[in-house]
Amino acid sequence: MTRHETAFADLEAAFPGRIERGEAVRAQHGAGDSWHPAALPDAVFMARTTEEVAQAVKLCAAHGCPIVPFGAGSCIEGQVNATQGGLCIDLSQMAKLLRVSPEDMDCTVQTGLTRQALNEELRATGLFLPIDIGAHATLGGMASTRASGTMTVRHGTMADLVMGLTVVLPDGQIVRTGGRARKSSSGYDLTHLFIGAEGTLGIITELTLRLTGIPEASKAGLYSFPSIEAATQTVVEALQFGLCLNRIELMDALQVKAINAYNKTELPEQPTLLVDLAGSEQQVDTDRDTFDELASENGAELHPVATPEDYSKVWALRHSALYAARGLRPGCKSLSTDVCVPVSELPRILAETSADLDAEGIIAPMHGHVGDGNFHLVMLFDEEDAAEKARVQAAHGRLVERAIALGGTATGEHGVGLGKKSYLEAEHGAGLELMKVLKRAVDPANLMNPGKIFDL
Amino acid sequence: MTRHETAFADLEAAFPGRIERGEAVRAQHGAGDSWHPAALPDAVFMARTTEEVAQAVKLCAAHGCPIVPFGAGSCIEGQVNATQGGLCIDLSQMAKLLRVSPEDMDCTVQTGLTRQALNEELRATGLFLPIDIGAHATLGGMASTRASGTMTVRHGTMADLVMGLTVVLPDGQIVRTGGRARKSSSGYDLTHLFIGAEGTLGIITELTLRLTGIPEASKAGLYSFPSIEAATQTVVEALQFGLCLNRIELMDALQVKAINAYNKTELPEQPTLLVDLAGSEQQVDTDRDTFDELASENGAELHPVATPEDYSKVWALRHSALYAARGLRPGCKSLSTDVCVPVSELPRILAETSADLDAEGIIAPMHGHVGDGNFHLVMLFDEEDAAEKARVQAAHGRLVERAIALGGTATGEHGVGLGKKSYLEAEHGAGLELMKVLKRAVDPANLMNPGKIFDL
Ligand SMILES: Cc1cc2nc3c(=O)[nH]c(=O)nc-3n(C[C@H](O)[C@H](O)[C@H](O)COP(=O)(O)OP(=O)(O)OC[C@H]3O[C@@H](n4cnc5c(N)ncnc54)[C@H](O)[C@@H]3O)c2cc1C
Ligand SMILES: Cc1cc2nc3c(=O)[nH]c(=O)nc-3n(C[C@H](O)[C@H](O)[C@H](O)COP(=O)(O)OP(=O)(O)OC[C@H]3O[C@@H](n4cnc5c(N)ncnc54)[C@H](O)[C@@H]3O)c2cc1C
């Protein structure tokens, strides 16, 4: 019995047999992919339509019952942990492609569709959604964390690709934001209000998305560098040359070692850049030559990625980075974190962080979308060893403070959830209070994913 | 004497000799470039620093005195008209480039800098801000109307290029939003809250902007088409081919006629596309050949734009469009409007609108950033002729309703101000109420540019 039984009784009456209370289902919904202690919702509802979401939200609102929206649960900062209990609304069954316009290169989807499934459905049109993240996430979840990934250097983040949304507000009202025009100056930007709000302002049920043509050609390259500095210097130069970069990813020597062990490969265990160029055949060839030169001048060794099979293999290796990192200390927990700084500050923050981690004896492979100035550390620790855990958390805090001090941000793509809450004051100053003003206005009863991003 | 004398007395004490009350200065600040009746502020203050803005806002807030932020006053929808009197805060003297980082391709500016002045100052870096609008506007004003222009098809709008802001809130607090990282998932998107808010939520005093490298090569082309449909069909095809389009602008026959008369040129008076391709020499050449083919297949006649002088001349002609249009009926007023639809709907809305205007006998040349689905009509009328004015306003209303019905928006780039207020309900439905919720939360006393975008 929880204090929300009256809400659940009404929900059960409205959706007979569909309000799940079993331990197993609740456990699947209470933790995401994070190191934060699981916190199970009291009940789970798998919604099928916008109207069902609106009805469930209204019933919860009437009883003051907290609501946690749930996509695929791949979040890393504890965003779906139901720290105040309540109802988890799982949106993964709302997974239809509703319409696509090849002429306008846009589409509208239900929130629970994954980007992999979307791109599969779009294949025949020659279009795709150019967001490449390392998880099987839902598009609504990706919008809600302002997700981005390997192709962001070229195509931007979810904030750049969502043209409009259907959202259920905390009082159950349905609002449509944005639209299908490529641009608009018609009033406040409601779409961006919900992107990155981590479900604290409402529940996204549909998204209109900008698509891109599948490029004529794309070619990858793998480059081993003598140092992190040499690799990041190459990144800065390639960006300034305006090469047709589609992805530019950095891994440190330890991350490459982890990947070798996890995938039984034999990449040189050095700082490594993985590069993808996309465009016309001609442009890709010219630009790869230029990139090869830049990399060579910075001391890199080049490893050909010649065939389509090589190409797929290389990117599969990159996407194994998180699990490979965790594999370095089996049975350990991992504090996965991401920060983002101006690209020119990458050498400095990486050097300072690496010195810090070495001094503390912390094992933490690094990989990142360095074209955006974004990188991840997977900091491994033994959950039973309180001292080690505290050391890891303290080093993590110093990393985030360093990023903020260099004009960067506490999180480039994973979001705030529970894990980054304590840094928001340092990053945003008076802006944090303004965020709270918005939250109080849109969700006065604090029912939508309460306790995430900030406390009221 | 106005009811805000106590506020002005305090302001005068704080800024001796700088609170201007003269008719001439007030008249310069009360109308923008719009057909709406002028409405003069009671006083004008030329601010020099963020702190001065904050102090002036605090004094106004203490006395309940309305505030109208003012950039260059080039707005078209009556946004700066001080319909409730009060203090106009003119930001045009805050015009410094504060920093530029060529490595990160970003800069920070004061709000009153114009984009022309910024690009002049940036010239030596090889970088520029890729927003090309037809007016000498300030960057703060451009952010506040979510401005865009001829290069938006390639580089996006102000919403895509502003990375962070310094804003003075309605209570005088200073908030810094966003930052210098290329992306962030750190809390709500405060930056986009102020972009397009038309000064109703606060006063922008600084902006951090994404820059772009000046392309190696750019080449223009001018194409006369047998029909609007043939021209827009060419646009759709060129977008789908992913050509390196930098600008793609449409003018109808009447607009070309107006330009000929205004500039003493002899362009064929037919539907015309003006195209700019930018990239590497090679890419530009290849893509222009492709474009030439697409245009020819759609029946176009090609006019070479060979030399750099031709290139500048062609774009200067395009930028004369608004004044040239007004020149068609000297002494008349012009209701300049802009709407935006999905690109595929352009042929339909242009055909329906043109039939409507013909039936009404309204003279209204059309030009537009058609790569975005955005176009402008300059609807000419005699201010003394009430019947004609009413006919023009009614036809304008039908145009906007048509755009909304086709999935588009009441305004692609000029903003709402006074002129588009009555269409926001049709476009946003329940979203309009959500905008009001935000406004009430951020500006509970409704002091910031009251009565713009919507009434409370
Ligand atoms: C192996 C791995 C690799 C990853 N790689 C990346 C990466 O490259 N880039 C990146 O950005 N992230 C990455 N992530 C993190 C994660 O995948 C993203 O945060 C993703 O956006 C979460 O989507 P989801 O559908 O799993 O959402 P969930 O985890 O279910 O939810 C995330 C947040 O959004 C809210 N939410 C979910 N759906 C909705 C909705 N419809 N309306 C309102 N709120 C909603 C939830 O309440 C929660 O606050 C990775 C994670 C893993 C495990
Ligand atoms: C010939 C001509 C061509 C044009 N072409 C284009 C075009 O191609 N694309 C386009 O988008 N627009 C165009 N416009 C419209 C106009 O130039 C834009 O709306 C421009 O963004 C206005 O900038 P401004 O500095 O003149 O702002 P103003 O006109 O002074 O103000 C515009 C609005 O922003 C507010 N504001 C101004 N500064 C601030 C600030 N610092 N903080 C908060 N609020 C502020 C004002 O209160 C007002 O609501 C054109 C106008 C003309 C006359």
Coordinates of C-alpha atoms in Angstrom, one line a residue, chain B residues 74-421:
Chain B
S74 CA 13.7 48.0 -38.2
C75 CA 10.9 45.7 -37.1
I76 CA 7.8 45.4 -39.4
E77 CA 5.0 44.3 -37.1
G78 CA 4.8 47.2 -34.7
Q79 CA 7.0 45.6 -32.0
V80 CA 8.6 48.8 -30.7
N81 CA 5.4 50.9 -30.8
A82 CA 4.9 52.0 -27.2
T83 CA 1.2 51.4 -27.1
Q84 CA 1.2 51.8 -23.3
G85 CA 3.8 54.5 -23.1
G86 CA 6.6 54.2 -20.6
L87 CA 10.3 54.0 -21.1
C88 CA 12.0 53.0 -24.3
I89 CA 15.5 51.5 -23.6
D90 CA 17.5 52.0 -26.7
L91 CA 20.4 49.5 -26.9
S92 CA 22.1 50.7 -30.0
Q93 CA 25.1 52.2 -28.1
M94 CA 26.0 48.9 -26.6
A95 CA 27.7 47.8 -29.8
K96 CA 31.1 46.3 -28.9
L97 CA 32.5 43.0 -30.1
L98 CA 33.6 41.6 -26.7
R99 CA 35.6 38.6 -27.7
V100 CA 36.1 36.2 -30.6
S101 CA 37.7 32.8 -30.6
P102 CA 38.8 31.8 -34.1
E103 CA 39.6 28.3 -32.8
D104 CA 36.1 27.7 -31.5
M105 CA 34.5 29.8 -34.2
D106 CA 32.4 31.7 -31.7
C107 CA 32.2 35.3 -30.4
T108 CA 30.4 37.4 -27.7
V109 CA 28.9 40.7 -28.6
Q110 CA 27.0 43.5 -27.0
T111 CA 23.4 43.5 -28.1
G112 CA 23.4 46.7 -30.1
L113 CA 26.1 45.6 -32.6
T114 CA 24.7 45.2 -36.1
R115 CA 25.4 42.1 -38.1
Q116 CA 27.1 44.3 -40.8
A117 CA 29.4 45.8 -38.2
L118 CA 30.1 42.4 -36.7
N119 CA 31.1 40.9 -40.0
E120 CA 33.3 43.9 -40.7
E121 CA 35.1 43.4 -37.5
L122 CA 35.5 39.6 -38.1
R123 CA 36.8 39.9 -41.6
A124 CA 40.5 39.3 -40.6
T125 CA 39.5 36.0 -38.9
G126 CA 38.0 34.5 -42.0
L127 CA 34.8 33.9 -40.1
F128 CA 31.4 35.5 -40.3
L129 CA 27.9 35.3 -38.9
P130 CA 25.8 33.6 -41.6
I131 CA 22.6 35.6 -41.1
D132 CA 21.7 37.8 -44.0
I133 CA 18.7 39.9 -43.4
G134 CA 17.6 42.9 -45.5
A135 CA 17.9 45.6 -42.9
H136 CA 20.6 47.2 -40.7
A137 CA 19.3 45.5 -37.5
T138 CA 21.0 44.9 -34.2
L139 CA 21.9 41.4 -33.1
G140 CA 19.8 41.7 -30.0
G141 CA 16.8 42.8 -32.1
M142 CA 17.4 40.0 -34.5
A143 CA 17.5 37.4 -31.6
S144 CA 14.4 39.0 -30.2
T145 CA 12.4 38.5 -33.4
R146 CA 14.1 35.1 -34.2
A147 CA 15.3 36.7 -37.5
S148 CA 16.5 34.9 -40.5
G149 CA 17.2 35.6 -44.1
T150 CA 18.6 34.6 -47.4
M151 CA 21.2 32.2 -45.9
T152 CA 18.8 30.4 -43.6
V153 CA 18.4 27.5 -46.0
R154 CA 22.0 26.6 -45.3
H155 CA 22.8 28.1 -41.8
G156 CA 19.6 28.3 -39.9
T157 CA 18.0 31.2 -38.1
M158 CA 19.1 33.3 -35.1
A159 CA 17.6 30.5 -33.0
D160 CA 20.3 28.2 -34.4
L161 CA 23.2 30.6 -34.0
V162 CA 22.8 32.1 -30.6
M163 CA 24.7 29.9 -28.0
G164 CA 24.0 32.0 -25.0
L165 CA 22.7 35.3 -23.7
T166 CA 23.0 37.8 -21.0
V167 CA 19.5 39.0 -20.1
V168 CA 18.1 41.6 -17.7
L169 CA 14.8 40.2 -16.3
P170 CA 11.7 42.3 -15.6
D171 CA 12.8 42.7 -12.0
G172 CA 16.2 43.9 -12.9
Q173 CA 18.1 40.6 -12.2
I174 CA 20.9 39.7 -14.6
V175 CA 20.9 36.1 -15.9
R176 CA 23.4 34.4 -18.1
T177 CA 22.0 31.6 -20.3
G178 CA 23.7 28.9 -22.3
G179 CA 27.5 29.2 -22.7
R180 CA 30.4 28.5 -25.0
A181 CA 30.0 24.7 -25.2
R182 CA 28.7 23.5 -28.6
K183 CA 25.9 21.6 -26.8
S184 CA 24.6 21.1 -23.4
S185 CA 21.9 19.0 -21.6
S186 CA 22.2 21.0 -18.4
G187 CA 18.6 22.0 -17.5
Y188 CA 16.0 24.0 -19.3
D189 CA 16.8 25.8 -22.5
L190 CA 16.7 29.4 -21.2
T191 CA 18.4 30.8 -24.3
H192 CA 15.5 29.8 -26.6
L193 CA 13.0 31.2 -24.1
F194 CA 14.2 34.7 -24.9
I195 CA 14.8 34.2 -28.7
G196 CA 11.7 35.4 -30.5
A197 CA 10.2 36.8 -27.3
E198 CA 10.2 40.3 -28.8
G199 CA 11.4 41.9 -25.6
T200 CA 8.4 40.7 -23.6
L201 CA 10.4 38.6 -21.1
G202 CA 13.5 40.6 -20.6
I203 CA 16.2 42.7 -22.2
I204 CA 19.1 40.9 -24.0
T205 CA 22.4 42.8 -23.3
E206 CA 25.0 40.3 -24.7
L207 CA 25.0 37.4 -27.1
T208 CA 27.4 34.5 -27.7
L209 CA 27.2 33.5 -31.4
R210 CA 28.3 30.6 -33.5
L211 CA 30.3 31.7 -36.6
T212 CA 31.1 30.0 -39.9
G213 CA 34.1 30.1 -42.1
I214 CA 33.9 32.3 -45.2
P215 CA 33.5 29.8 -48.0
E216 CA 36.3 29.2 -50.5
A217 CA 34.0 30.0 -53.4
S218 CA 30.5 31.2 -54.0
K219 CA 28.7 31.7 -57.3
A220 CA 25.3 33.1 -58.1
G221 CA 22.8 32.4 -60.8
L222 CA 19.6 34.2 -62.0
Y223 CA 16.9 32.2 -63.6
S224 CA 13.6 33.4 -65.2
F225 CA 10.8 30.9 -65.1
P226 CA 7.6 30.5 -67.2
S227 CA 5.6 30.1 -63.9
I228 CA 5.8 30.2 -60.1
E229 CA 5.1 26.5 -60.1
A230 CA 8.1 25.8 -62.3
A231 CA 10.3 27.9 -60.0
T232 CA 9.1 26.3 -56.8
Q233 CA 9.4 22.8 -58.3
T234 CA 13.0 23.6 -59.1
V235 CA 13.5 24.6 -55.4
V236 CA 12.1 21.3 -54.1
E237 CA 14.3 19.3 -56.4
A238 CA 17.5 21.3 -55.6
L239 CA 16.9 20.8 -51.9
Q240 CA 16.4 17.1 -52.4
F241 CA 19.6 16.8 -54.4
G242 CA 21.4 18.3 -51.4
L243 CA 23.2 20.9 -53.5
C244 CA 25.5 23.3 -51.7
L245 CA 22.8 26.0 -51.7
N246 CA 23.6 29.1 -49.7
R247 CA 20.7 31.2 -50.8
I248 CA 17.6 30.5 -52.9
E249 CA 15.3 33.4 -53.4
L250 CA 12.1 33.8 -55.4
M251 CA 10.5 36.9 -56.8
D252 CA 7.3 37.1 -58.7
A253 CA 7.0 39.0 -62.0
L254 CA 5.5 42.1 -60.2
Q255 CA 8.4 42.2 -57.8
V256 CA 10.9 42.0 -60.6
K257 CA 9.1 44.8 -62.3
A258 CA 9.3 46.9 -59.2
I259 CA 13.0 46.2 -58.9
N260 CA 13.6 47.2 -62.5
A261 CA 11.8 50.5 -62.0
Y262 CA 13.5 51.2 -58.7
N263 CA 17.0 50.3 -59.8
K264 CA 16.7 51.1 -63.6
T265 CA 17.6 47.5 -64.5
E266 CA 16.1 45.3 -67.3
L267 CA 15.6 41.9 -65.8
P268 CA 13.0 39.8 -67.6
E269 CA 9.7 40.5 -65.7
Q270 CA 8.9 36.8 -65.0
P271 CA 9.0 34.6 -61.9
T272 CA 12.7 34.6 -61.0
L273 CA 15.0 32.5 -58.8
L274 CA 18.2 34.0 -57.5
V275 CA 20.6 31.3 -56.4
D276 CA 23.8 31.3 -54.5
L277 CA 26.0 28.2 -54.2
A278 CA 28.9 28.2 -51.7
G279 CA 31.6 25.7 -50.9
S280 CA 34.9 24.6 -52.5
E281 CA 35.5 25.8 -56.1
Q282 CA 34.9 22.3 -57.4
Q283 CA 31.7 21.7 -55.5
V284 CA 30.3 25.0 -56.4
D285 CA 31.0 24.4 -60.1
T286 CA 29.5 20.9 -60.1
D287 CA 26.4 21.9 -58.1
R288 CA 25.8 25.0 -60.3
D289 CA 25.8 22.7 -63.4
T290 CA 23.3 20.5 -61.7
F291 CA 21.2 23.4 -60.7
D292 CA 21.3 24.8 -64.3
E293 CA 20.1 21.5 -65.5
L294 CA 17.2 21.3 -63.0
A295 CA 16.2 24.9 -63.9
S296 CA 16.4 24.2 -67.6
E297 CA 14.3 21.1 -67.3
N298 CA 11.7 23.3 -65.6
G299 CA 11.7 25.7 -68.5
A300 CA 14.0 28.4 -67.1
E301 CA 16.1 30.9 -69.0
L302 CA 19.5 31.3 -67.5
H303 CA 21.2 34.7 -67.0
P304 CA 24.9 34.4 -66.3
V305 CA 26.2 36.1 -63.1
A306 CA 29.9 35.9 -63.9
T307 CA 32.0 38.5 -62.2
P308 CA 32.2 39.4 -58.5
E309 CA 30.6 42.8 -59.5
D310 CA 27.6 41.0 -61.1
Y311 CA 27.4 38.9 -57.9
S312 CA 27.2 41.9 -55.6
K313 CA 24.8 43.7 -58.0
V314 CA 22.4 40.8 -58.1
W315 CA 22.3 40.5 -54.3
A316 CA 21.9 44.3 -53.9
L317 CA 18.9 44.1 -56.2
R318 CA 17.4 41.4 -54.1
H319 CA 17.9 43.5 -51.0
S320 CA 16.1 46.4 -52.6
A321 CA 13.0 44.3 -52.8
L322 CA 11.0 45.9 -50.0
Y323 CA 11.7 49.5 -51.0
A324 CA 11.3 48.8 -54.6
A325 CA 7.9 47.2 -53.9
R326 CA 6.8 50.3 -52.0
G327 CA 8.0 52.4 -55.0
L328 CA 5.3 50.9 -57.1
R329 CA 2.7 53.2 -55.5
P330 CA 4.6 56.2 -54.1
G331 CA 2.9 57.9 -51.1
C332 CA 1.0 54.7 -50.3
K333 CA 1.4 52.6 -47.1
S334 CA 2.6 49.1 -47.3
L335 CA 1.4 46.1 -45.2
S336 CA 4.5 44.0 -45.4
T337 CA 3.8 40.5 -44.3
D338 CA 5.6 37.1 -44.2
V339 CA 4.3 33.6 -43.8
C340 CA 6.1 30.2 -44.0
V341 CA 4.8 26.8 -45.0
P342 CA 6.3 23.4 -45.7
V343 CA 8.2 23.9 -49.0
S344 CA 6.0 21.4 -50.8
E345 CA 3.0 23.6 -50.1
L346 CA 4.5 26.7 -51.8
P347 CA 3.0 26.2 -55.2
R348 CA -0.5 25.8 -53.7
I349 CA -0.4 28.8 -51.4
L350 CA 1.2 31.1 -54.0
A351 CA -1.4 30.2 -56.6
E352 CA -4.3 30.6 -54.2
T353 CA -3.0 33.9 -52.9
S354 CA -2.3 35.3 -56.3
A355 CA -5.8 34.5 -57.4
D356 CA -7.2 36.1 -54.3
L357 CA -5.1 39.3 -54.8
D358 CA -6.1 39.5 -58.5
A359 CA -9.7 39.1 -57.6
E360 CA -9.4 41.9 -55.1
G361 CA -7.3 44.2 -57.4
I362 CA -4.6 44.4 -54.7
I363 CA -1.1 45.3 -55.8
A364 CA 1.3 43.1 -53.7
P365 CA 4.7 42.1 -55.1
M366 CA 6.0 38.8 -53.6
H367 CA 9.6 37.8 -52.8
G368 CA 10.8 35.2 -50.5
H369 CA 13.3 32.8 -48.9
V370 CA 11.7 29.9 -50.6
G371 CA 14.3 27.4 -49.6
D372 CA 12.7 27.7 -46.2
G373 CA 9.1 27.9 -47.5
N374 CA 9.0 31.5 -46.4
F375 CA 7.7 34.4 -48.5
H376 CA 6.8 38.1 -48.2
L377 CA 4.0 40.1 -49.7
V378 CA 4.2 43.9 -49.7
M379 CA 0.5 44.9 -49.9
L380 CA 0.1 48.5 -51.0
F381 CA -2.8 50.6 -50.0
D382 CA -3.9 54.2 -49.7
E383 CA -4.1 55.1 -46.1
E384 CA -6.9 57.6 -46.8
D385 CA -9.0 54.9 -48.6
A386 CA -10.7 53.1 -45.7
A387 CA -12.3 50.6 -48.0
E388 CA -9.0 49.6 -49.7
K389 CA -7.3 49.3 -46.4
A390 CA -10.0 47.0 -45.1
R391 CA -9.8 44.9 -48.3
V392 CA -6.0 44.6 -47.9
Q393 CA -6.4 43.6 -44.3
A394 CA -9.0 41.0 -45.1
A395 CA -6.8 39.5 -47.9
H396 CA -3.9 39.5 -45.5
G397 CA -6.0 37.6 -43.0
R398 CA -6.9 35.0 -45.6
L399 CA -3.2 34.6 -46.5
V400 CA -2.3 33.9 -42.9
E401 CA -5.2 31.4 -42.4
R402 CA -4.1 29.6 -45.6
A403 CA -0.6 29.3 -44.3
I404 CA -1.7 27.9 -40.9
A405 CA -4.1 25.5 -42.6
L406 CA -1.2 24.1 -44.7
G407 CA 0.8 23.3 -41.6
G408 CA 2.7 26.6 -41.7
T409 CA 3.0 29.6 -39.5
A410 CA 1.7 33.2 -39.3
T411 CA 5.2 34.5 -39.5
G412 CA 8.4 32.9 -40.7
E413 CA 10.7 35.7 -39.5
H414 CA 9.2 39.1 -38.9
G415 CA 7.5 38.2 -35.6
V416 CA 4.1 38.9 -34.1
G417 CA 4.3 42.4 -32.6
L418 CA 0.8 43.9 -33.1
G419 CA 0.2 42.7 -36.6
K420 CA -0.1 39.0 -36.1
K421 CA -1.6 38.8 -32.6

